[in-house]
Tab-separated table of C-alpha atoms in Angstrom:
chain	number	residue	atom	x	y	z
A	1001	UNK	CA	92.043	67.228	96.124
A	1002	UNK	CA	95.740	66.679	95.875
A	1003	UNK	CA	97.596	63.078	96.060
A	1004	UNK	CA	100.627	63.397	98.297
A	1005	UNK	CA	103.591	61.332	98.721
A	1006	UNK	CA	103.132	57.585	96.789
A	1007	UNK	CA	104.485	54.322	97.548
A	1008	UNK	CA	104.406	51.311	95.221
A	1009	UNK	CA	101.145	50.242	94.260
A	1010	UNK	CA	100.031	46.282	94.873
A	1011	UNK	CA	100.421	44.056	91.968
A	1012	UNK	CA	97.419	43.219	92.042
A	1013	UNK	CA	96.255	46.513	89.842
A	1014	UNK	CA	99.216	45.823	86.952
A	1015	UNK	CA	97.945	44.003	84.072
A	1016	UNK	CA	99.728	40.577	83.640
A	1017	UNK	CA	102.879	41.091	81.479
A	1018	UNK	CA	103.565	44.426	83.584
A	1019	UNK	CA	106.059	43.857	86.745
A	1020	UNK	CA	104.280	44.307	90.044
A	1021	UNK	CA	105.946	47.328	92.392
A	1022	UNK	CA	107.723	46.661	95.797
A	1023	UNK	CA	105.287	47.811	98.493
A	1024	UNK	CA	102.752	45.418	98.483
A	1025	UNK	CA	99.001	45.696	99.717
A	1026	UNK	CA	97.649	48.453	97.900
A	1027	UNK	CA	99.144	51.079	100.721
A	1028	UNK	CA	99.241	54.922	99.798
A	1029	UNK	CA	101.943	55.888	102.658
A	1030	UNK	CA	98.992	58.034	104.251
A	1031	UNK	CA	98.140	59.659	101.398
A	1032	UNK	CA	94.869	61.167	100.770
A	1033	UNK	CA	91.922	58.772	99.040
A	1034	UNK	CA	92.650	60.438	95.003
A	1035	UNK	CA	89.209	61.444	93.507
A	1036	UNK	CA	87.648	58.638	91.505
A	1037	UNK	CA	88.085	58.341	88.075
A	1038	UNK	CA	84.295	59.507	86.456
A	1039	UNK	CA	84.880	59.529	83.372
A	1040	UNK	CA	85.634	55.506	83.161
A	1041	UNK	CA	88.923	53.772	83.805
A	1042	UNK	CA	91.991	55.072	81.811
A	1043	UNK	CA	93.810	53.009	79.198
A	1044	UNK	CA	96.320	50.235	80.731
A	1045	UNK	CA	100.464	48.895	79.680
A	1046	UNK	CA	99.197	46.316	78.116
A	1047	UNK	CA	101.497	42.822	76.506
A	1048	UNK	CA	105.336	43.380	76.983
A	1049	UNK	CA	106.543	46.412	75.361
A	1050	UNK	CA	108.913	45.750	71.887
A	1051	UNK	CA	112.525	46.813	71.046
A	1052	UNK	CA	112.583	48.750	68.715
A	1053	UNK	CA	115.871	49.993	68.501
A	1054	UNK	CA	119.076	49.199	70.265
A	1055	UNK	CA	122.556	50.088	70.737
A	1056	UNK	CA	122.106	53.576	71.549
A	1057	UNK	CA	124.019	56.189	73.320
A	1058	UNK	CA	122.211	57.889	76.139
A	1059	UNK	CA	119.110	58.157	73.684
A	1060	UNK	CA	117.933	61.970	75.954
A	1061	UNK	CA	114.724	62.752	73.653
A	1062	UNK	CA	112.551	61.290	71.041
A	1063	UNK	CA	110.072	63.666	68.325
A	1064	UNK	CA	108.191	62.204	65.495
A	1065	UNK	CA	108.679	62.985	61.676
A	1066	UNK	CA	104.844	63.617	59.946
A	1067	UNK	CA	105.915	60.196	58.115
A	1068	UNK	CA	106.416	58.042	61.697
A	1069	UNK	CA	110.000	58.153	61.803
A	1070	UNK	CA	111.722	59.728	64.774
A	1071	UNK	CA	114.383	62.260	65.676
A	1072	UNK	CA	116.672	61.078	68.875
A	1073	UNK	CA	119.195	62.999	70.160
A	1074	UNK	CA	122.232	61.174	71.783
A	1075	UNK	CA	123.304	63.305	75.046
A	1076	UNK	CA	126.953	62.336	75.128
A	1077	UNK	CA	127.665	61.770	71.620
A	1078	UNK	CA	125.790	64.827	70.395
A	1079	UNK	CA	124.842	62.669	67.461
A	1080	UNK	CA	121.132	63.216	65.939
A	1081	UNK	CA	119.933	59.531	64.901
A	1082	UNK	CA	116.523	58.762	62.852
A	1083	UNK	CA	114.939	55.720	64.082
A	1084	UNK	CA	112.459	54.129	62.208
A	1085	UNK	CA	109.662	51.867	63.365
A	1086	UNK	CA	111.323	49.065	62.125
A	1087	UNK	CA	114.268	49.802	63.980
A	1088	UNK	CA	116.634	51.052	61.267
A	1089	UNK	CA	118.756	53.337	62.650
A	1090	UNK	CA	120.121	56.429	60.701
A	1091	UNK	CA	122.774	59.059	62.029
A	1092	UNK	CA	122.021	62.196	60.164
A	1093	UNK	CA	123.841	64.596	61.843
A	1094	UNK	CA	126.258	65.824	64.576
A	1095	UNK	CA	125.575	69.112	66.269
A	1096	UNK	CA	128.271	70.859	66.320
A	1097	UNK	CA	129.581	72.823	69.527
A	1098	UNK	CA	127.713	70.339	72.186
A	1099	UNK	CA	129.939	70.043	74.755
A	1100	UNK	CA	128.978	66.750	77.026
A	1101	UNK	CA	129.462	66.572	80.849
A	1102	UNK	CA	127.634	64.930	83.484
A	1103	UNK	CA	123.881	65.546	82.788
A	1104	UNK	CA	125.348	68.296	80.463
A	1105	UNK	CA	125.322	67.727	76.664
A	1106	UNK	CA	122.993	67.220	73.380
A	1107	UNK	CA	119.146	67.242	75.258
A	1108	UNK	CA	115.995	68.076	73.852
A	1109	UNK	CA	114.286	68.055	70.287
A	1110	UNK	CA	111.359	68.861	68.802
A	1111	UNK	CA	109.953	69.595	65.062
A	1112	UNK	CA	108.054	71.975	63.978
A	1113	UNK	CA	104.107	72.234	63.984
A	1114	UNK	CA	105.031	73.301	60.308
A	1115	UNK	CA	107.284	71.048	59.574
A	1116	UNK	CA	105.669	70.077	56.499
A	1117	UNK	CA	106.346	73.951	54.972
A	1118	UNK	CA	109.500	75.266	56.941
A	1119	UNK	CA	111.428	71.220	57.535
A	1120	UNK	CA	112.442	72.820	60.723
A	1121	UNK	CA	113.563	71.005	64.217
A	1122	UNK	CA	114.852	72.281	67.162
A	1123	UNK	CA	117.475	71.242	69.505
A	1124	UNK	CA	118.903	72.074	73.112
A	1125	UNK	CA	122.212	71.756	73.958
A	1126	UNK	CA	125.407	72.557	76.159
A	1127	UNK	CA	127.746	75.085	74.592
A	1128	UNK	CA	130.990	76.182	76.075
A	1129	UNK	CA	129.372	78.978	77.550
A	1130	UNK	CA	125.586	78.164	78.119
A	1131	UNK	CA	122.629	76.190	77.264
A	1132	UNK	CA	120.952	76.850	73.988
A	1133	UNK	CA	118.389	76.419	71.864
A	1134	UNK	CA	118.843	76.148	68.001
A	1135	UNK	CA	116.867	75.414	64.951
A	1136	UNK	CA	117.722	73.724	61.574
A	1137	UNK	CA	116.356	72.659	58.651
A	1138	UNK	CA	115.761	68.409	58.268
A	1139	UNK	CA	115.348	67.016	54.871
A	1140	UNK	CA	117.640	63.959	55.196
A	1141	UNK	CA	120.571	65.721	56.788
A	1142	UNK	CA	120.647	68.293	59.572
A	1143	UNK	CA	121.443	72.228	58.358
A	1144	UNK	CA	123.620	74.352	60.171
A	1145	UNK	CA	121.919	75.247	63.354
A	1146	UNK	CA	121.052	78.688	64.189
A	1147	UNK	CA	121.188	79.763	67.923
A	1148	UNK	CA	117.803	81.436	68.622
A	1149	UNK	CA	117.668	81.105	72.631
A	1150	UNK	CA	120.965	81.939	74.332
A	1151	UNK	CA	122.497	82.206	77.615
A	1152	UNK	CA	120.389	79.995	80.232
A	1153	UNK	CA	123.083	78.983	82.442
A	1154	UNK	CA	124.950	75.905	82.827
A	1155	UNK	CA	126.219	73.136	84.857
A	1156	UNK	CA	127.448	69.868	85.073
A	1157	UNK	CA	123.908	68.775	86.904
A	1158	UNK	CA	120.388	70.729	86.552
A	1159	UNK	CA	120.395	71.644	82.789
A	1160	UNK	CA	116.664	70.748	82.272
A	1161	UNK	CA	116.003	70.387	78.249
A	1162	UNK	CA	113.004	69.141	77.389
A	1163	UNK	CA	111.120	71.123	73.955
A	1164	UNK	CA	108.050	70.585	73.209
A	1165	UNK	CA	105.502	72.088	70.744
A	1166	UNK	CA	101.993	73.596	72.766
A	1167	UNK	CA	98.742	73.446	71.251
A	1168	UNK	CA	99.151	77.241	71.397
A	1169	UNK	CA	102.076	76.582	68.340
A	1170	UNK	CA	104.611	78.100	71.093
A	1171	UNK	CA	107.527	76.318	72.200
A	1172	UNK	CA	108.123	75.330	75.629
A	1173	UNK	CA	111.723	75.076	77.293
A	1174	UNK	CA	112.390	73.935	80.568
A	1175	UNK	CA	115.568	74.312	82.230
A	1176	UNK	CA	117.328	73.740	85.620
A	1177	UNK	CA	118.958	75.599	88.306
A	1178	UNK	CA	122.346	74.323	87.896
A	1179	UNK	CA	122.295	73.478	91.139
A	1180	UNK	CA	122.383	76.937	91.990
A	1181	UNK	CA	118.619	77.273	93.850
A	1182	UNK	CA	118.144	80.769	93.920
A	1183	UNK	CA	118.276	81.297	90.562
A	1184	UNK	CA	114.978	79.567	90.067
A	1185	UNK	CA	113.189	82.437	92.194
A	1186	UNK	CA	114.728	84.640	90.097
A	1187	UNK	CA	112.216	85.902	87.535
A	1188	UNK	CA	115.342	87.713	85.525
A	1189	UNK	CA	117.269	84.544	84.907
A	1190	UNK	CA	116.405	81.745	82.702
A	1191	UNK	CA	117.625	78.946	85.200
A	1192	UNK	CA	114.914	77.358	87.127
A	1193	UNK	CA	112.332	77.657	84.826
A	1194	UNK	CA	109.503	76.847	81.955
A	1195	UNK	CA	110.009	79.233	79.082
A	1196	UNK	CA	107.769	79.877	76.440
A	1197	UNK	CA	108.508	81.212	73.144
A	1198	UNK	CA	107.898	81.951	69.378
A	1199	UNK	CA	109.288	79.301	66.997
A	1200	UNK	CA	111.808	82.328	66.428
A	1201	UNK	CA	112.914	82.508	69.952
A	1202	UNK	CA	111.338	85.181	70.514
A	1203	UNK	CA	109.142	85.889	74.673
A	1204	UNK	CA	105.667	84.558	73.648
A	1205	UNK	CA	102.660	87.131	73.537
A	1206	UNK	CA	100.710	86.907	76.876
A	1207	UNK	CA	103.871	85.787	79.001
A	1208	UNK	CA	103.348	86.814	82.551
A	1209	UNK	CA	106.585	88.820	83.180
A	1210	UNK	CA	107.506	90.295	79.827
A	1211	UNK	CA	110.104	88.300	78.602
A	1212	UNK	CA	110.952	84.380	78.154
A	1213	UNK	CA	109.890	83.309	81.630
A	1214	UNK	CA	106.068	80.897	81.764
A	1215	UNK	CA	106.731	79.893	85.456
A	1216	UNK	CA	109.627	79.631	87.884
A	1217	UNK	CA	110.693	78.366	90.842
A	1218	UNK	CA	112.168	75.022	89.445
A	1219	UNK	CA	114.600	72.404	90.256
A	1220	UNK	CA	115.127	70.653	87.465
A	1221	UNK	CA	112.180	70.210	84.493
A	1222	UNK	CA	112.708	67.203	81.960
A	1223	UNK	CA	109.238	66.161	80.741
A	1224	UNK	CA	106.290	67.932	79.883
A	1225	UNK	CA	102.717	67.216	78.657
A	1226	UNK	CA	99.653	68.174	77.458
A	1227	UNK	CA	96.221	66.680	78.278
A	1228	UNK	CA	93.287	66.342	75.906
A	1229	UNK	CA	91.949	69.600	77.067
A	1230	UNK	CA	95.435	71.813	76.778
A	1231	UNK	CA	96.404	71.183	80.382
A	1232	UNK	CA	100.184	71.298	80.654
A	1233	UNK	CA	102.117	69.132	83.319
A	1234	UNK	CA	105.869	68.677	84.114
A	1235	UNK	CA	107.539	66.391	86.062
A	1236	UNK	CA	110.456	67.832	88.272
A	1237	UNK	CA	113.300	66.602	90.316
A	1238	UNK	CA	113.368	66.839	93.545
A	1239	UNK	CA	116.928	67.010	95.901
A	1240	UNK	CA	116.974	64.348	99.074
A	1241	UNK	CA	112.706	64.262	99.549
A	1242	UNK	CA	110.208	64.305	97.114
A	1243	UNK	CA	109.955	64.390	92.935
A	1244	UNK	CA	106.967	66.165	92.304
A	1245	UNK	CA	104.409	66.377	88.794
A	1246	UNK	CA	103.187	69.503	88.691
A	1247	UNK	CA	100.184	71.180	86.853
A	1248	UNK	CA	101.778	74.504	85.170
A	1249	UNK	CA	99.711	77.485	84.920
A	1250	UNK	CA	100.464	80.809	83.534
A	1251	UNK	CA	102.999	82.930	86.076
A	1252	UNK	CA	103.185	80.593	88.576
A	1253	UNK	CA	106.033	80.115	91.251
A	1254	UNK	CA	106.674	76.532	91.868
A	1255	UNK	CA	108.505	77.063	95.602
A	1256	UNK	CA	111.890	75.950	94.612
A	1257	UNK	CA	114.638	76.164	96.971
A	1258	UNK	CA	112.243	77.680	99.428
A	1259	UNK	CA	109.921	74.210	99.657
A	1260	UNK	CA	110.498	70.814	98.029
A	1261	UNK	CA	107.197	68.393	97.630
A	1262	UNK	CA	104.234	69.012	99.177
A	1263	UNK	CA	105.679	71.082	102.111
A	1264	UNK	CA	104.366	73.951	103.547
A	1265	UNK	CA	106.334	77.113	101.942
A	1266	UNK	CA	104.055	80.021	102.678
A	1267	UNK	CA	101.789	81.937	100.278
A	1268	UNK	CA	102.491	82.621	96.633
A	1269	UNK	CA	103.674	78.563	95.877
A	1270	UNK	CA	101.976	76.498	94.086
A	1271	UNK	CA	101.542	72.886	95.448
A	1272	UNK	CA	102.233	69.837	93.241
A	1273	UNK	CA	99.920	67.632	91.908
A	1274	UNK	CA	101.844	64.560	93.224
A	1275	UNK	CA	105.034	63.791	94.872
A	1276	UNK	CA	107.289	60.539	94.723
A	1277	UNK	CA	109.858	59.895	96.770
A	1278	UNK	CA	113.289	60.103	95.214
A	1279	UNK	CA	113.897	56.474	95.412
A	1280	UNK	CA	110.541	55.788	93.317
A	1281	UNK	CA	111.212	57.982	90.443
A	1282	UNK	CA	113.690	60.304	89.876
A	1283	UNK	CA	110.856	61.307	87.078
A	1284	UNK	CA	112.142	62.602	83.632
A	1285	UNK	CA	110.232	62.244	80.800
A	1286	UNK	CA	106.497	62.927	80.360
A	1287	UNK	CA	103.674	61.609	78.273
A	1288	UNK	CA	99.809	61.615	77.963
A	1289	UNK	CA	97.467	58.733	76.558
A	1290	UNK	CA	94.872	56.870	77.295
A	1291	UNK	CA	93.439	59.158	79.995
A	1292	UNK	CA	97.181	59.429	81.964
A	1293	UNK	CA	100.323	60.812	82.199
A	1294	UNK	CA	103.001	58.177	81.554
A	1295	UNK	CA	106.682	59.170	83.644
A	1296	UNK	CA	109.727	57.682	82.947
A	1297	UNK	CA	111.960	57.071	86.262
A	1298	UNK	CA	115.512	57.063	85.945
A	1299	UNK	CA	116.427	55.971	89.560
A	1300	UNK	CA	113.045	54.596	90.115
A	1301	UNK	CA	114.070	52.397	87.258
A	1302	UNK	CA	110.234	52.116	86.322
A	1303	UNK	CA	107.251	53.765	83.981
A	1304	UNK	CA	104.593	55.375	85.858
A	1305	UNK	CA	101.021	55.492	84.838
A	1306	UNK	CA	98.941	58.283	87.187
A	1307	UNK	CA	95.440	58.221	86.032
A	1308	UNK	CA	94.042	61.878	85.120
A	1309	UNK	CA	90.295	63.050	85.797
A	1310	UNK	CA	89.671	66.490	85.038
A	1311	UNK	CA	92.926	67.822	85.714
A	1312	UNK	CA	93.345	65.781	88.978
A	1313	UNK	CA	95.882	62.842	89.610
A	1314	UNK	CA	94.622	59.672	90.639
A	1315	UNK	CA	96.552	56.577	92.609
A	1316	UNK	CA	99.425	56.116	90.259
A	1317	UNK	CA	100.444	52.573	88.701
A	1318	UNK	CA	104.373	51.278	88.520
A	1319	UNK	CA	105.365	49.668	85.659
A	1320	UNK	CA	108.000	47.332	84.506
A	1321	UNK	CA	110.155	47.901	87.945
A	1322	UNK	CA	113.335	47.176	87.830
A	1323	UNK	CA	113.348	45.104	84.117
A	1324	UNK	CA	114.847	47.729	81.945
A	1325	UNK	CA	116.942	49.779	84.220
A	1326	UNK	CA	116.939	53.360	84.195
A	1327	UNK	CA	114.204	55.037	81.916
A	1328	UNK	CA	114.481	58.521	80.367
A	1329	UNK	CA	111.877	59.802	77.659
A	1330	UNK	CA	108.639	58.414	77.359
A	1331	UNK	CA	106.887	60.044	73.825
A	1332	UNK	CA	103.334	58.920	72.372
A	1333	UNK	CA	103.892	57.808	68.768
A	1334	UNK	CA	101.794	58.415	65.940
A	1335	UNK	CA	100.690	54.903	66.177
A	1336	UNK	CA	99.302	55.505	69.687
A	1337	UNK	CA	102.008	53.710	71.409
A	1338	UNK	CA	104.652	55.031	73.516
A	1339	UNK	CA	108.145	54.881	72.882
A	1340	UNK	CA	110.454	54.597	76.079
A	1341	UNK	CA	114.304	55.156	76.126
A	1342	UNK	CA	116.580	53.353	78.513
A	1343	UNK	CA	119.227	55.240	80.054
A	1344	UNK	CA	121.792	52.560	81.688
A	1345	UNK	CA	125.049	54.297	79.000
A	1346	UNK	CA	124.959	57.495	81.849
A	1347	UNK	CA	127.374	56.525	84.065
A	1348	UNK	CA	124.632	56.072	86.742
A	1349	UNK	CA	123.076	52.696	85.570
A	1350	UNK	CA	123.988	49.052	84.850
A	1351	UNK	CA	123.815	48.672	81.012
A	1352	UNK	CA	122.446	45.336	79.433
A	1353	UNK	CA	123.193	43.629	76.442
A	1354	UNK	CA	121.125	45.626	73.640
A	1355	UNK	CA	121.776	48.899	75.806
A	1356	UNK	CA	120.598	51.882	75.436
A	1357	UNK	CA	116.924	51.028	73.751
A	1358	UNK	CA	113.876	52.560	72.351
A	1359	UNK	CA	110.777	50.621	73.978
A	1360	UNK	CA	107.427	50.088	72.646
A	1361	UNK	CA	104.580	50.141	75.042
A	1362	UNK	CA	100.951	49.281	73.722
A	1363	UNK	CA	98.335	51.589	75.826
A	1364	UNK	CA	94.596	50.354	75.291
C-alpha cells in the first residue's frame, strides 16, 4: 500500500508544545487509509525543541564527531564550523574553491565510518567547473581537500548534495539535474542521481550499471536515510506538483522528467512512497528515529514526522508549522535527539533574530 498526496494533519494528533498544521479535521485529500502501525506507535516531537546554536550562515548539513561535536557546513560562506552541544561555535576551516550561487555552493558533509583511524570527512561543493566531492583530514583544522568525485554538473538550482555514510561503509551522493531533466534519465551522467561509492571515490562493487550511478531518474535529492533494518529513503523535490519520499532500491529509475509524484509514467518507474504537495514541504533533509523518518521543509516551513512500519509510510505528522521558518537538515545526534537547521539567510526566507539556528528536538 502506498500513501498518496498529504494534506495537513488535525492538531489534534501533535503532542502539546508541537504547532498544529493548517488543514484541520484529520482529512487525507483522498488519500488511501496508510497501513496501521503493528509494531506499536512510533516515538513523538516531544517539549519545544532547544537552540543550540545561532547566528549561522545558511547552516546546509550537519555530521557528528565520535566525541558529540558536529561538523556544519555554511553554503554561502563555504566556511566549515564545529558546533558543540553547548553551543560553542568554532570555524575551523574554509574550503577553498567553493564558488556560491543560488542553491549552488559549500553542501554536504559527512565523516568517516573510520574516523577514529583515518580523521577523514568529506565535503560537496560547487567548483568553477562542477560539483565535487572531496575528502580531508580533521584533527582541529581542516587539511587540504583532495577532489575524489569530479565532474557532476552544475547549476545555479538542482545541485543535490547530501553525503551520507551506508551501513554497507559506502558513501552515498545525491545530486540534481540542474534543471536540465533529461539528464536524470541518463544513466551516463551523474546529474539526476544517487551515487554510490568507495570512501576513495571509487563506483561501489555491486552497482547496477558499472560505474558511479545507484539509481536515477531524479529531480533534485537532499536528504537521505536509513531505517533500522538498512532500508534507504530520500526525499526529492518536486517542480509545480508533488515532493515525493522515495524508498531507493538498487538500479532503480525514479521517472524524472517523464512523471512527477505519484503519476502514471508507464513501466520501468518506480512509484514514491509518499508525495506532498509543493506548498507543504519543499522536503530537504532526512532523518530516522523513533520508528520515522523526520523531513525538514524549506517552503513548507515545517518538520515532518511519517511513521514507518515495515518499510511502509504511514499518515504523516506536521510539526512546528510556520514557527521557525524555513528548515533544511534534520540529523539524529548521538544523544538521540535531532538537530534541525533553519534556513531563513537563503534569500528565500524571512530571517529572525538568532537566524540561522541549529534546533534540538527531543523524540521519545
Amino acid at each position: 500500500m502506498r500513501l498518496h498526496t498529504i494534506v495537513l494533519v488535525s492538531a489534534a494528533v501533535l503532542l502539546a508544545g508541537c504547532s498544529s498544521s493548517s488543514g484541520g479535521g484529520g482529512g487525507d485529500g483522498g488519500a488511501r487509509t496508510p497501513a496501521p502501525l503493528t509494531s506499536g506507535p512510533p516515538a513523538e516531537a516531544t517539549g519545544r525543541p532547544r537552540t543550540v546554536a545561532s547566528g549561522l550562515e545558511v547552516p546546509w548539513a550537519v555530521a557528528f564527531l565520535p566525541g558529540g561535536d558536529a561538523l556544519v557546513t555554511e553554503r554561502d560562506s563555504a566556511r566549515l564550523v564545529r558546533v558543540a552541544p553547548s553551543g560553542k561555535k568554532t570555524t575551523v576551516g574554509t574550503v577553498p574553491g567553493v564558488e556560491p550561487q543560488s542553491e549552488a555552493g559549500l553542501l554536504g558533509v559527512a565523516v568517516s565510518p573510520s574516523y577514529s583511524t583515518d580523521h577523514l570527512v568529506y565535503l560537496y561543493y560547487t567548483a568553477a567547473s562542477d560539483n565535487r566531492v572531496v575528502r580531508a583530514t580533521y584533527d582541529g583544522r581542516l587539511g587540504t581537500p583532495e577532489p575524489i568525485v569530479t565532474g557532476i554538473p552544475k547549476g545555479p538550482n538542482h545541485n543535490g548534495g547530501r553525503l551520507a555514510f551506508g551501513p554497507d561503509g559506502m558513501l552515498y551522493i545525491t545530486t540534481g539535474e540542474t534543471g536540465d531533466g533529461p539528464l536524470a534519465q541518463d544513466k551516463g551522467s551523474l546529474a539526476g542521481k544517487i551515487l554510490r561509492v568507495t570512501p576513495e571515490g571509487r563506483p561501489a562493487p555491486g552497482n547496477p550499471f558499472g560505474n558511479r550511478v545507484w539509481t536515477y531518474g531524479h529531480r533534485n535529492v537532499q536528504g537521505l536515510a536509513w531505517d533500522d533494518k538498512g532500508r534507504l529513503y530520500a526525499t526529492e523535490f518536486g517542480q509545480n506538483r508533488f515532493d515525493e519520499i522515495n524508498l531507493i532500491q538498487k538500479g532503480r529509475n525514479y521517472g524524472w522528467p517523464e512523471v512527477e509524484g505519484d503519476g502514471d509514467g508507464g513501466d520501468g518507474f518506480t512509484r514514491p512512497l509518499l508525495t506532498w504537495t509543493t506548498d507543504e514541504a519543499s522536503p530537504s533533509g532526512l532523518a530516522y528515529a523513533g520508528g520515522s523518518l523526520w523531513a525538514a521543509a524549506l517552503r513548507g516551513e515545517r518538520l515532518w514526522q511519517v511513521p514507518l512500519d515495515n518499510g511502509e509510510a504511514g499518515r504523516p505528522v506536521a510539526h512546528f508549522e510556520n514557527e521557525f521558518g524555513r528548515l533544511r537538515a534534520v540529523v539524529k545526534a548521538p544523544d538521540g535527539t535531532l538537530w534541525v537547521t533553519t534556513s531563513n539567510r537563503d534569500g528565500r526566507g524571512e530571517p529572525a533574530r538568532g537566524d540561522d539556528r541549529i534546533l534540538s528536538v527531543r523524540v521519545g
